[in-house]
Tab-separated table of C-alpha atoms in Angstrom:
chain	number	residue	atom	x	y	z
A	1	MET	CA	179.657	89.598	94.998
A	2	GLY	CA	178.971	88.378	91.356
A	3	ASN	CA	177.366	90.158	88.642
A	4	PRO	CA	173.766	90.745	88.767
A	5	MET	CA	171.271	87.956	87.616
A	6	LYS	CA	168.651	88.681	84.936
A	7	ILE	CA	165.383	87.638	86.231
A	8	ARG	CA	162.016	87.346	84.455
A	9	ALA	CA	158.736	86.705	86.263
A	10	ALA	CA	155.482	86.515	84.166
A	11	SER	CA	152.128	85.555	85.324
A	12	LYS	CA	149.869	83.899	83.175
A	13	ASP	CA	146.707	81.578	83.814
A	14	GLY	CA	147.400	81.784	87.459
A	15	VAL	CA	151.099	80.446	87.217
A	16	THR	CA	154.064	82.658	87.308
A	17	GLU	CA	156.884	81.595	85.357
A	18	VAL	CA	160.242	82.667	86.727
A	19	LYS	CA	163.493	82.627	84.266
A	20	VAL	CA	166.786	83.366	85.982
A	21	LEU	CA	170.251	83.743	84.197
A	22	MET	CA	172.930	83.791	86.466
A	23	SER	CA	176.539	84.970	85.967
A	24	HIS	CA	178.919	82.385	87.509
A	25	GLU	CA	181.850	80.564	86.108
A	26	MET	CA	180.789	77.151	87.575
A	27	GLU	CA	184.433	75.687	87.572
A	28	THR	CA	184.233	72.103	88.185
A	29	GLY	CA	187.939	71.776	89.796
A	30	LEU	CA	188.707	69.167	87.246
A	31	ARG	CA	190.245	71.381	84.581
A	32	LYS	CA	193.830	72.538	84.294
A	33	ASP	CA	195.116	75.858	83.363
A	34	ALA	CA	197.857	76.505	80.586
A	35	SER	CA	200.651	75.670	82.963
A	36	GLY	CA	198.896	72.399	84.261
A	37	ASN	CA	197.730	73.612	87.503
A	38	ALA	CA	194.534	72.482	88.572
A	39	ILE	CA	191.748	75.042	88.506
A	40	PRO	CA	189.871	75.117	91.849
A	41	ALA	CA	186.292	74.289	92.087
A	42	TRP	CA	184.256	77.420	92.023
A	43	PHE	CA	180.473	76.881	91.654
A	44	ILE	CA	177.038	77.947	92.886
A	45	ALA	CA	176.107	75.378	95.619
A	46	GLU	CA	172.884	76.693	96.986
A	47	LEU	CA	169.941	78.721	95.766
A	48	SER	CA	166.751	79.982	96.933
A	49	ALA	CA	163.578	81.554	95.599
A	50	LYS	CA	160.945	83.743	97.251
A	51	LEU	CA	157.856	85.070	96.187
A	52	ASN	CA	156.929	88.235	98.392
A	53	ASP	CA	159.527	87.275	101.087
A	54	LYS	CA	158.276	83.713	101.267
A	55	PRO	CA	160.442	80.842	100.436
A	56	VAL	CA	158.990	78.832	97.714
A	57	MET	CA	161.847	76.692	96.403
A	58	THR	CA	165.454	75.886	97.446
A	59	ALA	CA	167.850	73.879	95.321
A	60	GLN	CA	171.344	72.407	95.907
A	61	TRP	CA	173.654	72.331	92.751
A	62	GLY	CA	176.844	70.543	91.931
A	63	PRO	CA	179.659	71.698	89.625
A	64	SER	CA	177.767	69.874	86.521
A	65	ILE	CA	175.490	72.749	86.080
A	66	SER	CA	176.691	74.876	82.963
A	67	LYS	CA	178.734	78.011	83.003
A	68	ASN	CA	176.278	81.223	83.607
A	69	PRO	CA	173.527	78.866	85.002
A	70	PHE	CA	169.928	79.198	83.346
A	71	LEU	CA	167.144	78.245	85.779
A	72	SER	CA	163.288	78.084	84.912
A	73	PHE	CA	160.601	77.210	87.477
A	74	LYS	CA	156.798	78.000	88.084
A	75	ILE	CA	155.160	79.240	90.979
A	76	LYS	CA	151.408	78.686	91.487
A	77	GLY	CA	149.685	81.813	92.024
A	78	GLY	CA	151.588	85.174	92.016
A	79	LYS	CA	150.078	88.286	90.014
A	80	ALA	CA	151.393	91.216	88.386
A	81	GLY	CA	153.293	93.328	91.012
A	82	ASP	CA	154.519	90.640	93.246
A	83	LYS	CA	158.145	90.320	93.809
A	84	VAL	CA	160.200	87.324	93.234
A	85	ALA	CA	163.799	87.198	94.653
A	86	VAL	CA	166.508	84.515	93.943
A	87	THR	CA	169.556	84.312	95.921
A	88	TRP	CA	172.478	82.011	95.440
A	89	THR	CA	175.600	81.032	97.438
A	90	ASP	CA	178.776	79.674	96.029
A	91	ASN	CA	181.236	77.234	97.578
A	92	LYS	CA	183.630	80.037	98.370
A	93	GLY	CA	180.662	81.586	100.460
A	94	ASP	CA	179.962	84.306	98.058
A	95	SER	CA	176.438	85.211	97.832
A	96	ARG	CA	174.026	87.560	95.534
A	97	THR	CA	170.285	88.284	95.804
A	98	ASP	CA	168.348	89.891	93.084
A	99	GLU	CA	164.602	90.805	92.616
A	100	ALA	CA	162.235	91.025	89.729
A	101	VAL	CA	158.676	92.090	89.727
A	102	VAL	CA	155.962	90.009	88.178
A	103	THR	CA	154.320	91.161	84.968
B	1	MET	CA	122.432	98.689	113.385
B	2	THR	CA	121.452	95.911	111.114
B	3	THR	CA	123.877	97.030	108.363
B	4	GLN	CA	126.748	96.993	110.699
B	5	PRO	CA	128.900	94.710	108.388
B	6	LEU	CA	131.710	93.747	111.140
B	7	ASN	CA	130.329	92.736	114.679
B	8	ARG	CA	132.604	91.588	117.576
B	9	ARG	CA	132.226	87.889	116.773
B	10	GLY	CA	132.654	88.157	112.998
B	11	PHE	CA	135.799	90.096	113.580
B	12	LEU	CA	137.160	87.285	115.805
B	13	THR	CA	136.265	84.689	113.509
B	14	ARG	CA	138.105	86.474	110.765
B	15	VAL	CA	141.248	87.028	113.092
B	16	ALA	CA	141.391	83.446	114.009
B	17	ALA	CA	141.047	82.312	110.109
B	18	LEU	CA	143.902	84.705	109.481
B	19	GLY	CA	146.034	83.355	112.017
B	20	LEU	CA	145.298	80.005	110.896
B	21	THR	CA	146.451	80.420	107.316
B	22	THR	CA	149.447	82.359	108.396
B	23	ALA	CA	150.646	79.441	110.633
B	24	LEU	CA	149.696	76.988	107.687
B	25	GLY	CA	151.780	79.000	105.354
B	26	THR	CA	154.751	78.519	107.594
B	27	THR	CA	154.406	75.201	108.563
B	28	LEU	CA	153.599	73.736	104.962
B	29	ALA	CA	157.125	73.949	103.568
B	30	PRO	CA	159.561	72.513	106.438
B	31	HIS	CA	161.715	70.663	103.931
B	32	LEU	CA	162.464	74.174	102.202
B	33	ALA	CA	164.524	74.879	105.646
B	34	ARG	CA	166.485	71.367	105.888
B	35	ALA	CA	168.624	72.037	102.761
B	36	GLU	CA	172.443	71.959	103.763
B	37	TRP	CA	174.767	71.219	100.783
B	38	ASN	CA	175.120	67.445	100.619
B	39	LYS	CA	178.727	66.873	99.875
B	40	ALA	CA	178.650	63.240	100.030
B	41	ALA	CA	175.750	63.090	97.602
B	42	PHE	CA	177.721	65.464	95.153
B	43	ASP	CA	180.800	63.551	95.693
B	44	GLY	CA	179.177	60.270	94.460
B	45	LYS	CA	180.714	58.741	91.368
B	46	SER	CA	177.636	56.898	90.167
B	47	SER	CA	173.750	57.000	90.779
B	48	ALA	CA	174.107	54.267	93.527
B	49	GLU	CA	176.447	56.259	95.408
B	50	ALA	CA	174.546	59.567	95.088
B	51	PHE	CA	171.184	57.723	95.748
B	52	LYS	CA	172.679	56.249	98.869
B	53	ALA	CA	173.891	59.648	100.205
B	54	LEU	CA	170.614	61.184	99.361
B	55	GLY	CA	169.018	58.341	101.406
B	56	VAL	CA	167.144	57.103	98.625
B	57	SER	CA	166.102	53.404	98.965
B	58	ALA	CA	163.807	51.728	96.694
B	59	THR	CA	163.057	53.463	93.266
B	60	ALA	CA	160.518	52.815	90.537
B	61	GLU	CA	160.481	53.857	87.043
B	62	SER	CA	157.587	55.980	86.465
B	63	ALA	CA	155.669	57.416	83.206
B	64	ASP	CA	154.645	60.502	85.510
B	65	VAL	CA	158.261	61.455	85.521
B	66	GLN	CA	159.259	63.230	82.614
B	67	ILE	CA	162.800	64.338	81.121
B	68	LEU	CA	162.523	66.971	78.393
B	69	ALA	CA	165.745	67.158	76.560
B	70	SER	CA	166.776	66.541	72.951
B	71	ASP	CA	168.251	63.143	72.074
B	72	ILE	CA	171.570	64.647	70.922
B	73	ALA	CA	173.383	67.573	72.471
B	74	GLU	CA	176.005	69.038	70.048
B	75	ASN	CA	177.582	71.032	72.834
B	76	GLY	CA	178.101	69.143	76.040
B	77	ALA	CA	178.877	72.232	77.984
B	78	VAL	CA	175.346	73.456	77.824
B	79	VAL	CA	172.577	70.831	77.444
B	80	PRO	CA	169.087	72.005	78.501
B	81	VAL	CA	167.216	69.841	80.570
B	82	GLN	CA	163.615	70.187	81.659
B	83	ALA	CA	162.362	67.782	84.683
B	84	VAL	CA	158.639	67.475	85.221
B	85	SER	CA	156.862	65.455	87.723
B	86	LYS	CA	153.088	64.579	87.553
B	87	ILE	CA	153.029	62.953	90.937
B	88	PRO	CA	150.972	64.663	93.429
B	89	GLY	CA	153.169	65.381	96.657
B	90	THR	CA	156.334	66.057	94.770
B	91	THR	CA	158.650	67.515	97.276
B	92	ARG	CA	162.035	66.899	95.617
B	93	ILE	CA	163.416	66.671	92.075
B	94	SER	CA	167.050	65.721	91.459
B	95	VAL	CA	168.911	65.293	88.244
B	96	LEU	CA	171.794	62.939	87.516
B	97	VAL	CA	174.146	62.267	85.054
B	98	GLU	CA	175.419	58.776	85.062
B	99	LYS	CA	178.901	59.250	83.383
B	100	ASN	CA	179.928	62.734	84.768
B	101	PRO	CA	182.727	62.836	87.346
B	102	SER	CA	180.216	63.921	89.811
B	103	THR	CA	176.916	62.265	88.882
B	104	LEU	CA	174.516	64.308	90.706
B	105	ALA	CA	174.060	67.764	89.170
B	106	ALA	CA	171.118	69.185	91.054
B	107	VAL	CA	168.636	68.963	93.803
B	108	PHE	CA	165.467	71.180	93.961
B	109	ASP	CA	163.397	71.251	97.050
B	110	ILE	CA	159.840	71.985	95.652
B	111	GLY	CA	157.693	73.935	97.968
B	112	PRO	CA	153.867	73.511	97.955
B	113	ASP	CA	153.476	76.851	95.943
B	114	VAL	CA	155.762	75.401	92.913
B	115	VAL	CA	154.884	73.397	90.128
B	116	PRO	CA	157.289	70.341	89.977
B	117	ASP	CA	158.485	71.459	86.866
B	118	VAL	CA	162.078	72.748	86.577
B	119	THR	CA	164.329	73.551	83.656
B	120	THR	CA	168.114	74.271	83.862
B	121	ARG	CA	171.274	73.589	81.739
B	122	ILE	CA	173.936	70.962	82.514
B	123	LYS	CA	177.388	69.986	81.452
B	124	MET	CA	177.857	66.488	80.156
B	125	GLY	CA	181.605	65.231	79.575
B	126	GLN	CA	180.201	62.320	77.295
B	127	THR	CA	177.084	60.366	76.153
B	128	SER	CA	175.387	59.325	79.151
B	129	ASN	CA	172.130	58.274	80.850
B	130	VAL	CA	170.465	61.212	82.487
B	131	THR	CA	168.207	60.404	85.315
B	132	VAL	CA	165.404	62.443	87.007
B	133	LEU	CA	164.635	61.117	90.626
B	134	VAL	CA	161.627	62.434	92.075
B	135	GLU	CA	160.758	62.200	95.894
B	136	ALA	CA	156.893	62.431	96.722
B	137	ASP	CA	155.337	61.147	99.850
B	138	GLY	CA	158.624	59.306	101.116
B	139	LYS	CA	158.670	57.302	97.920
B	140	TYR	CA	161.077	57.687	94.964
B	141	PHE	CA	160.311	57.465	91.399
B	142	THR	CA	162.788	57.950	88.200
B	143	ALA	CA	163.057	58.369	84.505
B	144	THR	CA	165.956	58.049	82.430
B	145	LYS	CA	166.848	59.113	78.982
B	146	GLU	CA	170.341	58.614	77.000
B	147	ILE	CA	171.617	62.043	75.692
B	148	LYS	CA	174.276	61.775	73.033
B	149	VAL	CA	176.990	64.334	73.177
B	150	THR	CA	179.073	64.925	70.150
B	151	LEU	CA	181.416	67.558	71.917
B	152	GLY	CA	182.287	67.071	75.471
B	153	GLY	CA	181.576	69.666	77.957
B	154	CYS	CA	184.392	69.234	80.549
B	155	GLY	CA	187.499	69.265	78.561
B	156	GLY	CA	189.702	72.544	78.185
């Protein structure tokens, strides 16, 4: 279970813009530690977003996404008080879901 | 009883309409359920390999696909990239970095309720072409932009 995500969701002119900041190492598997041993890959592989429990977007990521990933996307519709939920699953099977209320 | 707003027929019609919209809501986005992490695509060492693993055949450059990113990234570890498609029926947006050890960076499966406009931050080992691949109605469109990196993002 990773650290909480920061999610902001704001509705404007019928479009809800969602900004997500995740806390994850996003290790590529190509780097080596001080003693020369390869650091195993560890990254968010799958991601899904829901508006009021309805899936709106999914994503697959590779290790090329930056450490502590940022994601921004726009949902058609959505109004103040609606719930946006984002779930990620990393390549080790760890997973985390966080929610935010649309403002 | 002329003011009765909801007779039996009206009620049934509304229930049927509600059922229809619910059914549409669940069937409109079948591709959102198909995602299973595509290892072969992420292992691809070039756009050609990644395209093949993604099942992409013919691609066409399109002005309706945009990559919004700065020309020069000072820090290759954090390169903001915005991918926008103005093509109707866009279901999938992928971001590829040609010279990264793993070319494919991200695949976004866009539901009908989402604007095909996503922003994220990627790592770049060196100056490279970045390609946004858009799938719409089974056709593939691309846009490519070179981003110069002055400090690599994959070293120690």
